[in-house]
Amino acid sequence: MTSSSAVFTALAPYGWDDAWADAFTSYESEGLLPGRVVRVDRGQCDVVTPGGVLRADTAFVTPHDPLRVVCTGDWVAVEPGGNPRYVRAYLPRRTSFVRSTSSKRSEGQILAANVDHAVVAVSLALELDLGRVERFLALAWESGAQPVVVLTKADLVPDPVTLAHLVQDVETTAPGVPVLTVSALHGDGLDVLVSLVGSGTSVLLGQSGAGKSTLANALVGEDVMDVRAARDVDGKGRHTTTTRNLLPLPSGGVLIDTPGLRGVGLFDAETGVGQVFSEIEELAEQCRFHDCAHETEPGCAVRSAVDSGALPARRLESYRKLMRENQWIVAKTDARLRSEIRKDWKRKGAEGRAAMEAKRGRWT
């Protein structure tokens, strides 16, 4: 049996602490090994243990619920031997990064577990898509991690005034979130990011071509991830990362690199959306009606802020879009909520028809 001190020495660089040790106690009595999943593919995973990296099968703990499958970042109890060797269980997750799948079954897909920082990489090689940034941030906040936005390829924006305006646009989009500019090519801005991710676990997120693999290599200090050039026409590239990999950082902490995400669907992320649009949530508390939809209701503080220019109309429209999307995803698995949504649609439709009839009456 591996001693507790040896376990801490071997696994502390990957985030092992007293709380994880306490959670593992019952499995230790069964002779199982503690470890952290550094990679998952095709029903198997690589687990770093006190004795090194082991290959294990995840079939024993793969349930019908896709949110409970073993994923990169999990702390697990793995068999010390056997052919095949199995992961017997994973420890309760502190945080989990989840998005909706592209299937019509409205299932969630877990991308990473036990994450402290969610680093959203956004390329400055293309025009900023603030709506996509808001979407990533909603998922990050919902996971329980602290989001960080990193504007990559900053060397492509040599004018400091232009760069400052871009940073300001993102800061307005990301209240309460650090926004950093980084050029992995020249090393500019990396020291701040290294300091920020130097403890705990960070997950690297973004579209394909956002420069995640280049950033991962810069943080790790060596070329551990394949890098390919993005197309000039749209900034997109082939997926250089095809699996989620957990990489220890020389300055401390660990990094989970992920494949480029084409689709970033919300999955029961109302709290995360509210956090991204915290200024709208605060304004809504001042509305005359507690269930104000911020459309045509009298005494709407949100609409007043838009009319005065204090709140960008784009922010309100993005908020509505994400809230509607999230509501629809939740409603797919909640019959009562589906019924309420249909009633609300019918009510709004009736109000719209009544308003049109009133206008026609005035015209005739």
Tab-separated table of C-alpha atoms in Angstrom:
chain	number	residue	atom	x	y	z
A	1	MET	CA	0.000	0.000	0.000
A	2	THR	CA	1.359	3.415	-0.956
A	3	SER	CA	1.948	5.675	2.067
A	4	SER	CA	-0.032	8.890	2.469
A	5	SER	CA	3.127	10.992	2.216
A	6	ALA	CA	4.092	9.297	-1.049
A	7	VAL	CA	0.602	9.922	-2.429
A	8	PHE	CA	0.840	13.626	-1.596
A	9	THR	CA	4.332	13.903	-3.074
A	10	ALA	CA	3.232	12.281	-6.341
A	11	LEU	CA	-0.219	13.825	-6.755
A	12	ALA	CA	0.098	17.283	-5.180
A	13	PRO	CA	1.316	18.775	-8.506
A	14	TYR	CA	-1.996	17.622	-10.001
A	15	GLY	CA	-4.123	19.211	-7.257
A	16	TRP	CA	-4.332	16.508	-4.570
A	17	ASP	CA	-5.092	17.956	-1.125
A	18	ASP	CA	-6.432	16.964	2.302
A	19	ALA	CA	-10.055	17.199	1.172
A	20	TRP	CA	-9.463	14.796	-1.724
A	21	ALA	CA	-7.595	12.453	0.625
A	22	ASP	CA	-10.558	12.432	3.034
A	23	ALA	CA	-12.971	11.712	0.149
A	24	PHE	CA	-10.803	8.781	-0.926
A	25	THR	CA	-10.626	7.085	2.496
A	26	SER	CA	-13.273	4.423	1.848
A	27	TYR	CA	-11.656	3.402	-1.459
A	28	GLU	CA	-8.214	3.206	0.144
A	29	SER	CA	-9.501	0.492	2.491
A	30	GLU	CA	-10.478	-1.518	-0.600
A	31	GLY	CA	-6.913	-1.440	-1.894
A	32	LEU	CA	-7.692	0.949	-4.770
A	33	LEU	CA	-5.289	3.633	-6.009
A	34	PRO	CA	-6.078	7.360	-6.138
A	35	GLY	CA	-5.398	9.171	-9.389
A	36	ARG	CA	-6.434	11.984	-11.654
A	37	VAL	CA	-7.721	11.489	-15.181
A	38	VAL	CA	-5.425	13.277	-17.624
A	39	ARG	CA	-7.040	12.044	-20.845
A	40	VAL	CA	-10.162	10.150	-21.971
A	41	ASP	CA	-10.762	8.509	-25.339
A	42	ARG	CA	-12.972	5.673	-26.598
A	43	GLY	CA	-14.038	4.316	-23.243
A	44	GLN	CA	-10.562	4.328	-21.749
A	45	CYS	CA	-8.527	6.886	-19.868
A	46	ASP	CA	-5.020	7.698	-18.734
A	47	VAL	CA	-4.801	8.165	-14.969
A	48	VAL	CA	-1.818	9.671	-13.162
A	49	THR	CA	-1.290	7.730	-9.900
A	50	PRO	CA	1.447	7.672	-7.239
A	51	GLY	CA	3.150	4.925	-9.277
A	52	GLY	CA	2.894	6.688	-12.648
A	53	VAL	CA	0.373	6.918	-15.475
A	54	LEU	CA	-1.952	3.916	-15.883
A	55	ARG	CA	-4.311	3.002	-18.707
A	56	ALA	CA	-7.753	2.049	-17.399
A	57	ASP	CA	-11.184	1.141	-18.737
A	58	THR	CA	-14.125	3.361	-17.738
A	59	ALA	CA	-16.898	0.867	-18.525
A	60	PHE	CA	-17.464	0.009	-14.867
A	61	VAL	CA	-18.614	3.555	-14.027
A	62	THR	CA	-20.236	4.524	-17.342
A	63	PRO	CA	-23.973	5.045	-16.616
A	64	HIS	CA	-26.805	6.034	-18.931
A	65	ASP	CA	-26.506	9.644	-17.726
A	66	PRO	CA	-23.869	11.341	-19.950
A	67	LEU	CA	-23.117	13.822	-17.173
A	68	ARG	CA	-21.811	11.031	-14.954
A	69	VAL	CA	-19.222	9.542	-17.286
A	70	VAL	CA	-15.552	9.752	-16.365
A	71	CYS	CA	-13.975	12.898	-17.799
A	72	THR	CA	-10.660	14.739	-17.835
A	73	GLY	CA	-10.014	16.328	-14.446
A	74	ASP	CA	-11.851	13.682	-12.403
A	75	TRP	CA	-10.210	12.219	-9.319
A	76	VAL	CA	-10.812	8.475	-9.438
A	77	ALA	CA	-10.328	5.193	-7.607
A	78	VAL	CA	-8.553	2.802	-9.955
A	79	GLU	CA	-7.619	-0.850	-9.642
A	80	PRO	CA	-3.905	-1.434	-8.938
A	81	GLY	CA	-3.773	-4.317	-11.417
A	82	GLY	CA	-5.822	-6.444	-13.772
A	83	ASN	CA	-6.209	-6.882	-17.498
A	84	PRO	CA	-8.105	-4.819	-18.288
A	85	ARG	CA	-7.687	-2.481	-15.328
A	86	TYR	CA	-10.858	-0.582	-14.361
A	87	VAL	CA	-11.735	2.780	-12.861
A	88	ARG	CA	-14.083	1.786	-10.022
A	89	ALA	CA	-15.472	5.230	-9.107
A	90	TYR	CA	-14.812	8.950	-9.299
A	91	LEU	CA	-14.819	11.283	-6.314
A	92	PRO	CA	-17.599	13.904	-5.976
A	93	ARG	CA	-16.826	16.793	-8.318
A	94	ARG	CA	-16.228	20.271	-6.976
A	95	THR	CA	-17.053	21.886	-10.299
A	96	SER	CA	-18.017	20.648	-13.763
A	97	PHE	CA	-18.044	22.380	-17.124
A	98	VAL	CA	-21.134	21.272	-19.072
A	99	ARG	CA	-22.617	22.209	-22.440
A	100	SER	CA	-25.637	20.845	-24.285
A	101	THR	CA	-25.024	18.245	-26.963
A	102	SER	CA	-25.902	18.790	-30.608
A	103	SER	CA	-28.420	15.940	-30.397
A	104	LYS	CA	-32.165	16.508	-30.254
A	105	ARG	CA	-32.337	14.698	-26.910
A	106	SER	CA	-31.253	17.828	-25.013
A	107	GLU	CA	-28.528	15.973	-23.154
A	108	GLY	CA	-25.625	17.630	-21.435
A	109	GLN	CA	-21.992	16.863	-22.221
A	110	ILE	CA	-19.389	17.265	-19.499
A	111	LEU	CA	-16.163	18.761	-20.832
A	112	ALA	CA	-13.982	18.946	-17.719
A	113	ALA	CA	-14.239	18.441	-13.970
A	114	ASN	CA	-12.783	20.047	-10.834
A	115	VAL	CA	-11.801	23.254	-12.605
A	116	ASP	CA	-10.864	26.452	-10.746
A	117	HIS	CA	-10.297	28.797	-13.715
A	118	ALA	CA	-12.036	28.776	-17.100
A	119	VAL	CA	-9.718	30.520	-19.589
A	120	VAL	CA	-11.721	31.674	-22.618
A	121	ALA	CA	-9.354	32.245	-25.553
A	122	VAL	CA	-10.549	34.788	-28.129
A	123	SER	CA	-8.480	35.500	-31.229
A	124	LEU	CA	-7.814	39.111	-32.222
A	125	ALA	CA	-7.125	37.915	-35.767
A	126	LEU	CA	-10.864	38.233	-36.423
A	127	GLU	CA	-13.612	40.687	-35.569
A	128	LEU	CA	-14.751	40.188	-31.996
A	129	ASP	CA	-17.912	38.106	-31.590
A	130	LEU	CA	-19.120	39.464	-28.245
A	131	GLY	CA	-22.181	37.229	-28.274
A	132	ARG	CA	-19.988	34.136	-28.382
A	133	VAL	CA	-17.842	35.500	-25.550
A	134	GLU	CA	-20.994	35.949	-23.453
A	135	ARG	CA	-22.044	32.376	-24.243
A	136	PHE	CA	-18.692	30.934	-23.111
A	137	LEU	CA	-18.802	33.053	-19.960
A	138	ALA	CA	-22.309	31.849	-19.073
A	139	LEU	CA	-21.116	28.232	-19.188
A	140	ALA	CA	-17.990	29.110	-17.221
A	141	TRP	CA	-19.882	30.890	-14.425
A	142	GLU	CA	-22.425	28.061	-14.260
A	143	SER	CA	-19.622	25.520	-13.808
A	144	GLY	CA	-18.490	27.143	-10.580
A	145	ALA	CA	-15.106	28.179	-11.987
A	146	GLN	CA	-13.725	31.715	-12.219
A	147	PRO	CA	-13.732	32.859	-15.866
A	148	VAL	CA	-10.811	34.667	-17.469
A	149	VAL	CA	-10.879	36.076	-21.004
A	150	VAL	CA	-7.572	35.971	-22.872
A	151	LEU	CA	-7.386	37.956	-26.114
A	152	THR	CA	-4.807	35.979	-28.097
A	153	LYS	CA	-2.639	37.038	-31.049
A	154	ALA	CA	-2.397	40.555	-29.641
A	155	ASP	CA	0.660	41.114	-31.871
A	156	LEU	CA	-1.779	41.384	-34.800
A	157	VAL	CA	-3.153	44.622	-33.298
A	158	PRO	CA	-0.046	46.842	-33.098
A	159	ASP	CA	-1.963	50.091	-32.481
A	160	PRO	CA	-2.281	50.463	-28.668
A	161	VAL	CA	-5.368	52.690	-28.961
A	162	THR	CA	-7.220	50.114	-31.066
A	163	LEU	CA	-6.161	47.352	-28.688
A	164	ALA	CA	-7.405	49.365	-25.694
A	165	HIS	CA	-10.818	49.798	-27.360
A	166	LEU	CA	-11.070	46.052	-27.999
A	167	VAL	CA	-10.222	45.294	-24.390
A	168	GLN	CA	-12.832	47.808	-23.234
A	169	ASP	CA	-15.504	46.178	-25.440
A	170	VAL	CA	-14.785	42.787	-23.885
A	171	GLU	CA	-14.649	44.192	-20.342
A	172	THR	CA	-18.121	45.667	-20.870
A	173	THR	CA	-19.261	42.241	-22.050
A	174	ALA	CA	-17.614	40.449	-19.125
A	175	PRO	CA	-18.366	42.224	-15.819
A	176	GLY	CA	-16.272	40.874	-12.967
A	177	VAL	CA	-13.986	38.921	-15.299
A	178	PRO	CA	-10.253	39.610	-15.829
A	179	VAL	CA	-9.491	40.418	-19.487
A	180	LEU	CA	-5.893	39.862	-20.585
A	181	THR	CA	-4.098	40.462	-23.881
A	182	VAL	CA	-1.464	37.899	-24.809
A	183	SER	CA	0.901	37.271	-27.676
A	184	ALA	CA	2.151	33.708	-27.245
A	185	LEU	CA	4.384	34.284	-30.270
A	186	HIS	CA	6.352	37.049	-28.540
A	187	GLY	CA	5.571	36.182	-24.903
A	188	ASP	CA	3.783	39.473	-24.239
A	189	GLY	CA	1.306	39.273	-21.362
A	190	LEU	CA	2.143	35.682	-20.502
A	191	ASP	CA	3.557	36.531	-17.061
A	192	VAL	CA	0.182	37.789	-15.836
A	193	LEU	CA	-1.606	34.699	-17.145
A	194	VAL	CA	1.026	32.354	-15.691
A	195	SER	CA	0.549	33.985	-12.289
A	196	LEU	CA	-3.221	33.665	-12.534
A	197	VAL	CA	-3.273	29.955	-13.477
A	198	GLY	CA	-0.312	29.057	-11.253
A	199	SER	CA	-2.534	27.393	-8.679
A	200	GLY	CA	-5.460	25.033	-9.052
A	201	THR	CA	-6.810	23.667	-12.323
A	202	SER	CA	-7.521	25.746	-15.407
A	203	VAL	CA	-9.444	24.699	-18.513
A	204	LEU	CA	-8.625	26.318	-21.855
A	205	LEU	CA	-11.693	26.995	-24.014
A	206	GLY	CA	-12.380	28.631	-27.348
A	207	GLN	CA	-13.123	28.156	-31.000
A	208	SER	CA	-10.832	26.306	-33.365
A	209	GLY	CA	-8.154	28.733	-34.506
A	210	ALA	CA	-8.276	30.816	-31.317
A	211	GLY	CA	-4.661	29.938	-30.552
A	212	LYS	CA	-5.347	27.595	-27.629
A	213	SER	CA	-2.665	25.039	-28.493
A	214	THR	CA	-0.051	27.761	-28.980
A	215	LEU	CA	-1.089	29.245	-25.644
A	216	ALA	CA	-0.919	25.822	-23.965
A	217	ASN	CA	2.607	25.294	-25.305
A	218	ALA	CA	3.655	28.710	-24.014
A	219	LEU	CA	2.254	27.993	-20.533
A	220	VAL	CA	3.775	24.509	-20.331
A	221	GLY	CA	7.083	25.765	-21.677
A	222	GLU	CA	7.463	23.176	-24.426
A	223	ASP	CA	5.693	22.010	-27.569
A	224	VAL	CA	3.309	19.484	-26.057
A	225	MET	CA	0.403	20.356	-28.389
A	226	ASP	CA	0.387	20.262	-32.199
A	227	VAL	CA	-0.105	23.676	-33.804
A	228	ARG	CA	-1.408	24.386	-37.296
A	229	ALA	CA	-1.984	27.688	-39.016
A	230	ALA	CA	-5.492	29.101	-39.180
A	231	ARG	CA	-7.012	30.022	-42.538
A	232	ASP	CA	-6.608	33.683	-43.389
A	233	VAL	CA	-10.139	33.935	-44.763
A	234	ASP	CA	-11.981	33.118	-41.554
A	235	GLY	CA	-9.337	32.446	-38.904
A	236	LYS	CA	-10.422	28.840	-38.532
A	237	GLY	CA	-8.135	25.866	-38.561
A	238	ARG	CA	-8.317	22.127	-38.301
A	239	HIS	CA	-8.693	20.791	-34.776
A	240	THR	CA	-5.131	20.544	-33.462
A	241	THR	CA	-6.458	19.168	-30.175
A	242	THR	CA	-8.817	16.205	-30.533
A	243	THR	CA	-9.017	15.120	-26.882
A	244	ARG	CA	-9.015	16.891	-23.519
A	245	ASN	CA	-5.555	16.700	-21.993
A	246	LEU	CA	-4.501	17.610	-18.466
A	247	LEU	CA	-1.000	19.104	-18.395
A	248	PRO	CA	1.043	20.057	-15.297
A	249	LEU	CA	2.482	23.575	-15.463
A	250	PRO	CA	6.085	24.293	-14.438
A	251	SER	CA	4.980	27.322	-12.399
A	252	GLY	CA	2.361	25.287	-10.528
A	253	GLY	CA	-1.207	24.309	-11.279
A	254	VAL	CA	-2.478	22.187	-14.129
A	255	LEU	CA	-4.063	23.031	-17.470
A	256	ILE	CA	-6.785	21.153	-19.359
A	257	ASP	CA	-6.606	21.863	-23.079
A	258	THR	CA	-9.778	21.148	-25.054
A	259	PRO	CA	-10.662	20.762	-28.734
A	260	GLY	CA	-12.020	23.835	-30.489
A	261	LEU	CA	-15.735	24.130	-29.766
A	262	ARG	CA	-17.896	24.889	-32.806
A	263	GLY	CA	-21.139	24.635	-30.884
A	264	VAL	CA	-21.450	26.129	-27.413
A	265	GLY	CA	-24.966	25.270	-26.324
A	266	LEU	CA	-26.243	26.216	-22.883
A	267	PHE	CA	-27.351	23.486	-20.504
A	268	ASP	CA	-29.407	24.625	-17.502
A	269	ALA	CA	-27.220	27.708	-17.130
A	270	GLU	CA	-29.659	30.355	-15.869
A	271	THR	CA	-27.394	31.329	-12.981
A	272	GLY	CA	-24.433	31.674	-15.350
A	273	VAL	CA	-26.415	33.845	-17.775
A	274	GLY	CA	-27.494	36.047	-14.875
A	275	GLN	CA	-23.870	36.445	-13.813
A	276	VAL	CA	-22.766	37.481	-17.319
A	277	PHE	CA	-25.548	40.057	-17.511
A	278	SER	CA	-25.389	41.142	-13.883
A	279	GLU	CA	-26.105	44.787	-14.739
A	280	ILE	CA	-29.393	43.773	-16.404
A	281	GLU	CA	-30.356	41.615	-13.411
A	282	GLU	CA	-29.687	44.581	-11.100
A	283	LEU	CA	-31.742	46.922	-13.278
A	284	ALA	CA	-34.587	44.389	-13.392
A	285	GLU	CA	-34.969	44.692	-9.623
A	286	GLN	CA	-36.080	48.289	-10.195
A	287	CYS	CA	-38.810	47.402	-12.713
A	288	ARG	CA	-42.417	48.094	-11.710
A	289	PHE	CA	-43.428	44.463	-12.260
A	290	HIS	CA	-41.447	41.598	-10.768
A	291	ASP	CA	-42.077	39.453	-13.871
A	292	CYS	CA	-41.219	42.224	-16.326
A	293	ALA	CA	-40.128	40.880	-19.727
A	294	HIS	CA	-38.359	44.181	-20.533
A	295	GLU	CA	-40.357	44.657	-23.737
A	296	THR	CA	-43.364	47.006	-23.603
A	297	GLU	CA	-44.237	46.986	-19.903
A	298	PRO	CA	-44.607	50.398	-18.221
A	299	GLY	CA	-42.029	51.255	-15.605
A	300	CYS	CA	-39.345	48.973	-17.078
A	301	ALA	CA	-35.974	50.083	-15.720
A	302	VAL	CA	-34.116	47.916	-18.241
A	303	ARG	CA	-35.792	49.501	-21.262
A	304	SER	CA	-35.232	52.948	-19.748
A	305	ALA	CA	-31.507	52.182	-19.468
A	306	VAL	CA	-31.445	51.155	-23.148
A	307	ASP	CA	-33.325	54.304	-24.197
A	308	SER	CA	-30.911	56.524	-22.240
A	309	GLY	CA	-27.869	54.773	-23.689
A	310	ALA	CA	-26.709	53.470	-20.301
A	311	LEU	CA	-27.277	49.879	-21.452
A	312	PRO	CA	-26.313	48.810	-24.997
A	313	ALA	CA	-29.291	47.408	-26.904
A	314	ARG	CA	-27.044	44.557	-28.077
A	315	ARG	CA	-26.556	43.433	-24.474
A	316	LEU	CA	-30.280	43.228	-23.846
A	317	GLU	CA	-30.907	41.308	-27.051
A	318	SER	CA	-28.098	38.865	-26.235
A	319	TYR	CA	-29.496	38.405	-22.723
A	320	ARG	CA	-32.939	37.622	-24.095
A	321	LYS	CA	-31.509	35.176	-26.622
A	322	LEU	CA	-29.503	33.193	-24.078
A	323	MET	CA	-32.342	33.157	-21.539
A	324	ARG	CA	-34.781	31.880	-24.189
A	325	GLU	CA	-32.331	29.205	-25.308
A	326	ASN	CA	-31.661	28.069	-21.761
A	327	GLN	CA	-35.362	28.025	-20.938
A	328	TRP	CA	-36.061	25.864	-23.974
A	329	ILE	CA	-33.327	23.368	-23.077
A	330	VAL	CA	-34.655	23.044	-19.518
A	331	ALA	CA	-38.242	22.763	-20.775
A	332	LYS	CA	-37.367	19.733	-22.892
A	333	THR	CA	-36.971	17.737	-19.698
A	334	ASP	CA	-39.638	19.553	-17.631
A	335	ALA	CA	-43.256	19.013	-18.711
A	336	ARG	CA	-44.628	21.637	-16.302
A	337	LEU	CA	-42.268	24.303	-17.618
A	338	ARG	CA	-43.130	23.373	-21.232
A	339	SER	CA	-46.798	23.982	-20.432
A	340	GLU	CA	-46.018	27.348	-18.837
A	341	ILE	CA	-43.967	28.430	-21.869
A	342	ARG	CA	-46.792	27.515	-24.253
A	343	LYS	CA	-49.284	29.476	-22.136
A	344	ASP	CA	-46.951	32.469	-22.121
A	345	TRP	CA	-46.557	32.292	-25.925
A	346	LYS	CA	-50.352	32.138	-26.333
A	347	ARG	CA	-50.807	35.092	-23.982
A	348	LYS	CA	-48.266	37.211	-25.842
A	349	GLY	CA	-49.814	36.204	-29.160
A	350	ALA	CA	-53.277	37.256	-27.944
A	351	GLU	CA	-51.889	40.570	-26.670
A	352	GLY	CA	-50.208	41.180	-30.029
A	353	ARG	CA	-53.399	40.454	-31.940
A	354	ALA	CA	-55.382	42.708	-29.613
A	355	ALA	CA	-52.918	45.530	-30.144
A	356	MET	CA	-53.177	45.129	-33.934
A	357	GLU	CA	-56.973	45.173	-33.747
A	358	ALA	CA	-56.855	48.343	-31.666
A	359	LYS	CA	-54.599	49.996	-34.247
A	360	ARG	CA	-56.898	48.972	-37.067
A	361	GLY	CA	-59.848	50.429	-35.156
A	362	ARG	CA	-58.058	53.762	-34.911
A	363	TRP	CA	-57.204	53.699	-38.613
A	364	THR	CA	-60.784	53.061	-39.744
